[in-house]
Structure formats: structure tokens, C-alpha cells
Short mmCIF file of C-alpha atoms in Angstrom, two decimals:
data_model
loop_
_atom_site.label_atom_id
_atom_site.label_comp_id
_atom_site.label_asym_id
_atom_site.label_seq_id
_atom_site.Cartn_x
_atom_site.Cartn_y
_atom_site.Cartn_z
CA UNK A 1 104.45 83.24 147.87
CA UNK A 2 102.43 84.22 151.72
CA UNK A 3 101.72 87.83 150.58
CA UNK A 4 100.30 86.40 146.71
CA UNK A 5 97.94 84.53 148.22
CA UNK A 6 96.51 86.68 150.67
CA UNK A 7 96.47 89.58 147.39
CA UNK A 8 94.42 86.57 145.43
CA UNK A 9 92.26 85.72 148.24
CA UNK A 10 91.49 89.57 148.66
CA UNK A 11 91.09 89.82 145.39
CA UNK A 12 88.91 87.40 145.10
CA UNK A 13 86.75 88.09 147.60
CA UNK A 14 86.04 91.70 146.23
CA UNK A 15 85.16 90.75 143.00
CA UNK A 16 82.77 88.03 144.95
CA UNK A 17 81.23 91.32 147.50
CA UNK A 18 80.12 93.06 145.38
CA UNK A 19 78.55 90.36 142.85
CA UNK A 20 76.10 92.84 141.29
CA UNK A 21 78.80 95.38 140.67
CA UNK A 22 80.64 92.32 139.68
CA UNK A 23 78.06 91.36 137.19
CA UNK A 24 77.59 95.09 135.29
CA UNK A 25 81.33 95.50 134.93
CA UNK A 26 81.78 92.69 133.53
CA UNK A 27 78.21 93.11 131.28
CA UNK A 28 80.18 96.06 130.25
CA UNK A 29 83.25 94.44 129.55
CA UNK A 30 82.01 91.55 127.20
CA UNK A 31 79.45 94.50 125.47
CA UNK A 32 82.59 95.98 124.82
CA UNK A 33 85.34 93.34 123.64
CA UNK A 34 81.97 91.85 121.78
CA UNK A 35 82.09 95.04 119.88
CA UNK A 36 85.99 95.39 119.48
CA UNK A 37 86.13 91.45 118.34
CA UNK A 38 83.35 92.05 115.70
CA UNK A 39 84.83 95.26 114.64
CA UNK A 40 88.40 93.40 114.04
CA UNK A 41 86.24 89.96 112.33
CA UNK A 42 84.36 92.77 110.01
CA UNK A 43 87.91 94.59 109.13
CA UNK A 44 89.24 90.84 108.47
CA UNK A 45 86.44 89.72 106.17
CA UNK A 46 86.58 93.13 104.11
CA UNK A 47 90.40 93.04 103.78
CA UNK A 48 89.82 89.53 102.04
CA UNK A 49 87.22 90.77 100.72
CA UNK A 50 88.97 93.20 98.99
CA UNK A 51 92.41 91.27 98.39
CA UNK A 52 89.78 88.51 96.04
CA UNK A 53 88.52 91.55 94.27
CA UNK A 54 91.50 92.96 93.94
CA UNK A 55 93.17 90.54 92.86
CA UNK A 56 89.93 89.91 89.51
CA UNK A 57 90.64 93.82 88.42
CA UNK A 58 93.27 94.58 85.47
CA UNK A 59 93.87 96.97 82.80
CA UNK A 60 92.85 95.54 79.43
CA UNK A 61 95.00 97.40 76.56
CA UNK A 62 94.51 96.25 73.11
CA UNK A 63 96.70 96.96 70.61
CA UNK A 64 96.17 97.73 66.53
CA UNK A 65 95.80 94.83 64.35
CA UNK A 66 98.59 96.07 62.36
CA UNK A 67 100.68 96.72 65.23
CA UNK A 68 104.25 94.39 64.97
CA UNK A 69 104.47 91.67 67.79
CA UNK A 70 108.10 93.39 68.35
CA UNK A 71 106.58 97.18 69.64
CA UNK A 72 103.35 95.48 71.34
CA UNK A 73 107.04 93.44 73.24
CA UNK A 74 108.25 96.91 73.76
CA UNK A 75 105.51 99.08 75.34
CA UNK A 76 105.33 95.56 77.50
CA UNK A 77 108.76 96.25 78.75
CA UNK A 78 108.03 99.50 78.98
CA UNK A 79 104.68 99.10 81.62
CA UNK A 80 107.52 96.12 83.25
CA UNK A 81 109.69 98.90 84.33
CA UNK A 82 106.97 100.32 86.84
CA UNK A 83 107.70 98.90 90.20
CA UNK A 84 103.90 98.75 90.95
CA UNK A 85 103.37 96.83 87.80
CA UNK A 86 102.95 93.05 89.66
CA UNK A 87 102.66 90.65 86.20
CA UNK A 88 101.35 91.42 82.65
CA UNK A 89 99.63 88.49 80.22
CA UNK A 90 100.15 88.99 76.83
CA UNK A 91 97.82 86.87 74.06
CA UNK A 92 98.58 87.21 70.66
CA UNK A 93 95.70 87.55 68.01
CA UNK A 94 95.50 83.85 67.83
CA UNK A 95 95.57 82.67 71.35
CA UNK A 96 92.68 85.63 71.67
CA UNK A 97 90.80 83.75 69.07
CA UNK A 98 91.09 80.69 69.80
CA UNK A 99 89.97 81.58 73.40
CA UNK A 100 87.05 83.01 71.99
CA UNK A 101 86.33 80.15 70.22
CA UNK A 102 86.30 77.73 73.20
CA UNK A 103 83.76 80.40 75.13
CA UNK A 104 81.65 80.38 72.38
CA UNK A 105 81.66 77.11 71.53
CA UNK A 106 78.27 76.20 71.75
CA UNK A 107 77.23 78.97 69.71
CA UNK A 108 76.73 77.95 65.81
CA UNK A 109 76.01 81.42 64.73
CA UNK A 110 79.19 83.31 65.87
CA UNK A 111 80.73 80.21 65.30
CA UNK A 112 79.65 79.94 61.48
CA UNK A 113 79.75 84.15 61.57
CA UNK A 114 83.58 84.03 62.43
CA UNK A 115 83.98 81.28 59.98
CA UNK A 116 83.16 83.63 57.44
CA UNK A 117 85.42 86.65 57.83
CA UNK A 118 88.49 86.38 56.08
CA UNK A 119 91.35 87.61 58.81
CA UNK A 120 91.35 87.20 62.79
CA UNK A 121 89.21 90.28 63.58
CA UNK A 122 90.08 90.02 67.28
CA UNK A 123 92.90 92.78 68.98
CA UNK A 124 96.11 91.07 70.34
CA UNK A 125 95.69 92.39 74.16
CA UNK A 126 98.28 92.91 77.13
CA UNK A 127 96.54 92.44 80.25
CA UNK A 128 98.23 94.39 83.57
CA UNK A 129 97.52 93.46 87.14
CA UNK A 130 99.23 96.28 89.80
CA UNK A 131 100.48 95.79 93.38
CA UNK A 132 97.68 98.30 94.61
CA UNK A 133 94.58 99.48 92.79
CA UNK A 134 95.63 102.84 93.69
CA UNK A 135 98.74 102.22 90.85
CA UNK A 136 95.81 101.73 87.55
CA UNK A 137 95.44 105.52 86.95
CA UNK A 138 98.93 106.02 86.69
CA UNK A 139 99.77 102.88 84.26
CA UNK A 140 96.46 104.06 81.79
CA UNK A 141 97.59 107.61 81.80
CA UNK A 142 101.14 105.84 80.67
CA UNK A 143 99.68 104.00 77.46
CA UNK A 144 97.83 106.70 76.70
CA UNK A 145 100.25 109.02 75.85
CA UNK A 146 100.69 109.84 72.85
CA UNK A 147 103.63 107.56 71.79
CA UNK A 148 101.92 104.71 72.06
CA UNK A 149 98.62 106.19 69.61
CA UNK A 150 99.88 104.24 66.52
CA UNK A 151 100.70 100.80 68.72
CA UNK A 152 97.67 100.93 71.53
CA UNK A 153 93.86 100.75 70.16
CA UNK A 154 92.70 101.12 73.68
CA UNK A 155 92.69 101.08 77.32
CA UNK A 156 90.15 99.53 79.07
CA UNK A 157 90.42 100.69 81.98
CA UNK A 158 87.34 102.86 82.78
CA UNK A 159 84.82 100.58 82.96
CA UNK A 160 86.98 99.08 85.93
CA UNK A 161 88.01 102.41 87.40
CA UNK A 162 84.22 102.92 89.42
CA UNK A 163 85.25 99.44 90.84
CA UNK A 164 88.94 100.29 92.23
CA UNK A 165 87.69 103.41 94.01
CA UNK A 166 85.30 102.04 95.51
CA UNK A 167 87.81 99.86 96.77
CA UNK A 168 89.81 101.96 97.84
CA UNK A 169 86.85 103.92 99.70
CA UNK A 170 85.72 100.49 101.74
CA UNK A 171 88.73 100.15 102.44
CA UNK A 172 90.44 103.24 103.80
CA UNK A 173 86.13 103.96 105.63
CA UNK A 174 86.70 100.64 107.16
CA UNK A 175 89.65 101.20 108.21
CA UNK A 176 89.55 104.26 110.24
CA UNK A 177 85.72 103.18 111.64
CA UNK A 178 87.01 100.60 112.68
CA UNK A 179 89.71 102.03 114.41
CA UNK A 180 88.00 105.03 115.88
CA UNK A 181 85.13 102.70 117.37
CA UNK A 182 87.49 100.51 119.08
CA UNK A 183 89.60 102.98 120.44
CA UNK A 184 86.06 104.80 122.03
CA UNK A 185 84.70 101.79 122.99
CA UNK A 186 88.39 100.85 124.98
CA UNK A 187 88.02 104.00 126.71
CA UNK A 188 84.52 103.38 128.24
CA UNK A 189 85.12 100.07 129.34
CA UNK A 190 88.59 101.49 130.66
CA UNK A 191 86.33 104.00 132.41
CA UNK A 192 83.27 101.08 133.91
CA UNK A 193 86.71 99.30 135.12
CA UNK A 194 87.73 103.01 136.86
CA UNK A 195 85.12 103.63 138.45
CA UNK A 196 84.16 99.91 140.11
CA UNK A 197 87.85 99.84 141.52
CA UNK A 198 87.19 103.22 143.09
CA UNK A 199 83.69 102.19 144.92
CA UNK A 200 85.15 99.18 145.90
CA UNK A 201 88.69 100.85 147.56
CA UNK A 202 85.80 103.52 148.50
CA UNK A 203 84.12 100.66 150.94
CA UNK A 204 87.19 99.38 151.87
CA UNK A 205 88.83 102.63 152.76
CA UNK A 206 89.34 102.20 156.18
CA UNK A 207 90.20 98.34 155.99
CA UNK A 208 93.25 100.34 153.48
CA UNK A 209 93.50 102.76 156.10
CA UNK A 210 94.33 100.41 158.92
CA UNK A 211 96.53 97.81 156.69
CA UNK A 212 98.51 101.05 155.92
CA UNK A 213 99.03 101.68 159.42
CA UNK A 214 100.59 98.19 160.72
CA UNK A 215 102.88 98.48 157.08
CA UNK A 216 101.65 97.04 154.32
CA UNK A 217 103.04 98.32 151.39
CA UNK A 218 101.64 99.80 148.34
CA UNK A 219 102.19 96.51 146.38
CA UNK A 220 100.37 94.53 149.10
CA UNK A 221 97.36 97.23 149.10
CA UNK A 222 97.55 97.82 144.72
CA UNK A 223 97.83 93.83 144.14
CA UNK A 224 94.08 92.70 145.35
CA UNK A 225 92.16 95.86 143.37
CA UNK A 226 94.12 94.74 140.14
CA UNK A 227 93.49 90.87 140.56
CA UNK A 228 89.93 92.40 140.81
CA UNK A 229 90.48 93.93 137.25
CA UNK A 230 92.19 91.33 135.55
CA UNK A 231 89.04 88.96 136.77
CA UNK A 232 86.76 91.56 135.12
CA UNK A 233 88.54 91.00 131.65
CA UNK A 234 88.80 87.56 132.15
CA UNK A 235 85.74 86.31 132.61
CA UNK A 236 84.40 89.57 130.29
CA UNK A 237 86.96 87.79 127.68
CA UNK A 238 85.19 83.92 128.08
CA UNK A 239 81.83 85.10 127.95
CA UNK A 240 82.87 86.99 124.72
CA UNK A 241 84.37 83.71 123.06
CA UNK A 242 81.02 81.50 124.08
CA UNK A 243 78.84 84.18 122.90
CA UNK A 244 80.64 85.48 119.71
CA UNK A 245 79.69 81.45 118.28
CA UNK A 246 76.29 81.84 118.25
CA UNK A 247 76.08 85.47 117.34
CA UNK A 248 77.91 85.41 114.02
CA UNK A 249 76.30 81.57 113.29
CA UNK A 250 73.00 83.31 113.13
CA UNK A 251 74.31 86.98 111.24
CA UNK A 252 76.22 84.28 108.80
CA UNK A 253 73.34 84.64 106.38
CA UNK A 254 73.47 88.79 106.51
CA UNK A 255 77.06 88.50 106.39
CA UNK A 256 77.46 86.54 103.33
CA UNK A 257 74.97 89.17 101.69
CA UNK A 258 76.61 91.90 102.55
CA UNK A 259 79.80 90.33 100.60
CA UNK A 260 77.62 88.60 97.73
CA UNK A 261 79.81 87.97 94.94
CA UNK A 262 82.40 87.11 97.78
CA UNK A 263 83.90 83.32 98.91
CA UNK A 264 83.31 84.69 102.58
CA UNK A 265 82.09 82.09 105.34
CA UNK A 266 82.47 84.14 109.04
CA UNK A 267 81.71 80.91 111.51
CA UNK A 268 84.18 79.34 109.17
CA UNK A 269 86.81 82.36 109.92
CA UNK A 270 85.64 82.50 113.24
CA UNK A 271 86.39 79.00 113.60
CA UNK A 272 89.86 79.07 111.84
CA UNK A 273 91.52 82.17 114.12
CA UNK A 274 89.71 80.42 117.15
CA UNK A 275 92.88 80.34 119.15
CA UNK A 276 93.81 83.90 117.92
CA UNK A 277 90.74 85.64 118.58
CA UNK A 278 90.76 83.29 122.16
CA UNK A 279 94.54 84.50 122.73
CA UNK A 280 94.18 88.14 121.82
CA UNK A 281 90.38 88.51 124.11
CA UNK A 282 92.27 87.28 126.94
CA UNK A 283 94.92 89.82 126.43
CA UNK A 284 92.97 92.62 125.85
CA UNK A 285 90.26 92.18 128.25
CA UNK A 286 94.09 91.62 130.76
CA UNK A 287 94.97 94.62 129.25
CA UNK A 288 92.31 96.73 130.36
CA UNK A 289 91.64 95.64 133.58
CA UNK A 290 95.23 96.61 134.94
CA UNK A 291 95.01 99.94 133.04
CA UNK A 292 91.49 100.62 134.16
CA UNK A 293 92.51 99.08 138.32
CA UNK A 294 96.22 100.57 137.70
CA UNK A 295 94.65 104.58 137.10
CA UNK A 296 92.24 103.81 139.83
CA UNK A 297 94.64 102.55 143.00
CA UNK A 298 97.18 105.29 142.00
CA UNK A 299 95.07 108.20 142.34
CA UNK A 300 94.26 106.90 145.98
CA UNK A 301 98.10 105.43 146.98
CA UNK A 302 99.18 109.70 146.01
CA UNK A 303 96.07 111.20 148.04
#
């Protein structure tokens, strides 16, 4: 315990002794943690928006008016055999007409036109939802096959194809960009803290030499510098948490505009996940500090 207290004392002293260098290092740490956390939050929001849109995308299969219900249900059974199909909803001609009348109940012209027709002009419909947007192409191709030409009138997939392809591209791009940018700034933070610790070691090289001469262990020499790195990470994480809220609040309108049509509230998302964000930033800051300081001290002790 006394050794740990001495390590704590020396580590804190190192941090405050080079205050301007420490401030600069913490600033770099804050920038890095802020960028990484912002990318993670935007990535999570984008995934939430994509999931929301995916839930609204489907394939509408329109059947011929002379198709029997038995044939239609057989097609439905065949579709359900696909593992990637999540749900299918069958809408009969009568149900389709009822829904159509309800949607246009205030339009007298349309209602009058329907009443003048001798028969129901609407086709039976099957709404198909898959587990992933990448699966719609295969389902559409299956339904457009020759074996169903006498039953299926049309497959309304082309209208959704562009939306689906765009979703897939956005999802992949966001994930790849997030990983790449996060990795770059992670490395930058390690290099900055590494050089700061190395500079601190250089200024204390005579003290370290004396400690080694009187029998100090490598752990005792290493401890204060690792603690210094941890302090950089923890303080950087705390500052990042403090400044994230006002910055996200200021950017909320633009983020909502970017996700136009989606119920996205970045500030609410931040507050709902505050515990995990704070915990993640603290852990990331500590890991950054430990890795960089351990590398710096390890290289010095191996000389």
C-alpha cells in the first residue's frame, strides 16, 4: 500500500509539474474522444434510422383478378419457405376495396365512380417483408418467374429498389467510415500521449537512474507514468462528456434535418444512453492512457 501511495503521489506530481504539456495532451485526448464518440453516436443513429426505414419497406405482390384464393395461398406458402422472409400479409379483394374506401372516404368523386362499377376492380395483394433489404431482390425474382405468370399480375419492387439499394450503401459506408476514422484518431491519441510520457521520462531520467541504483523495481518506475497516462484519459473523458451535451444540442436541428422523415433526436438519444456513453468514454480514455504510457516506459526500461 505505501508503494501504491508513492506511485499515486509521483504520478499526480508529474501531471501537475508539466501543466501546459498536460493541458495540451488532455486537449488532444478530448478532441480524439469527442470525434470517436460523435462517430459512434451518429453510427447508432444512422442504424436506428435505417432500421426504421427497413421496417417500412416491403414488396407488394398483386395477383390476377381471376386467380383463385387457393393459388394465392399456395404462392404465400412457397414464399414463407424462404428463411429470409419475416412476414407475409394477405389482403383479399374485398379487404382491399374496404381499405380503399376508407382512405378515400372524403372524396365523393372516387366513391361515386366505385359505386358505378359492376365489379370490384382491385386485385388481391400479398405484402412481403424480409429480414434484410438485401433479400428483396431474390424474392422479387422468384415471384416474377414463369411458374407464377398465370397467378401473379405484377410485383411492386422497382419502386422500392432504389430506396433499398441506397439503404444498403449508407449502412455499409457509415460502418466502414466509422471504423476507419475511429481507428485513425485512436492511433493519433496513442502517439500524442506516448510522446508526452516519453518527454516526461526524459526530464526525469536522472531521478529514474537514481531510483534504479537504490533498487527500485520496474513496476515502481513504471507506475507513476502509467498513472499519468490514465489521468490524461480520465480527465479527457470527463471534459468530453461535459462538452458533448451543448455541442449535440446546438447541432440537433441539423442532425434532425439530415435524418428528414425520421424521428431522430440526438440530444434525447445522448441522455437516454448517458451511463453507457460516460462508461465507454472513461474506459476508452483509460485504455488509451495505459497503452501509450506502457509503450513509452517499456521502451525506456529496455534500453
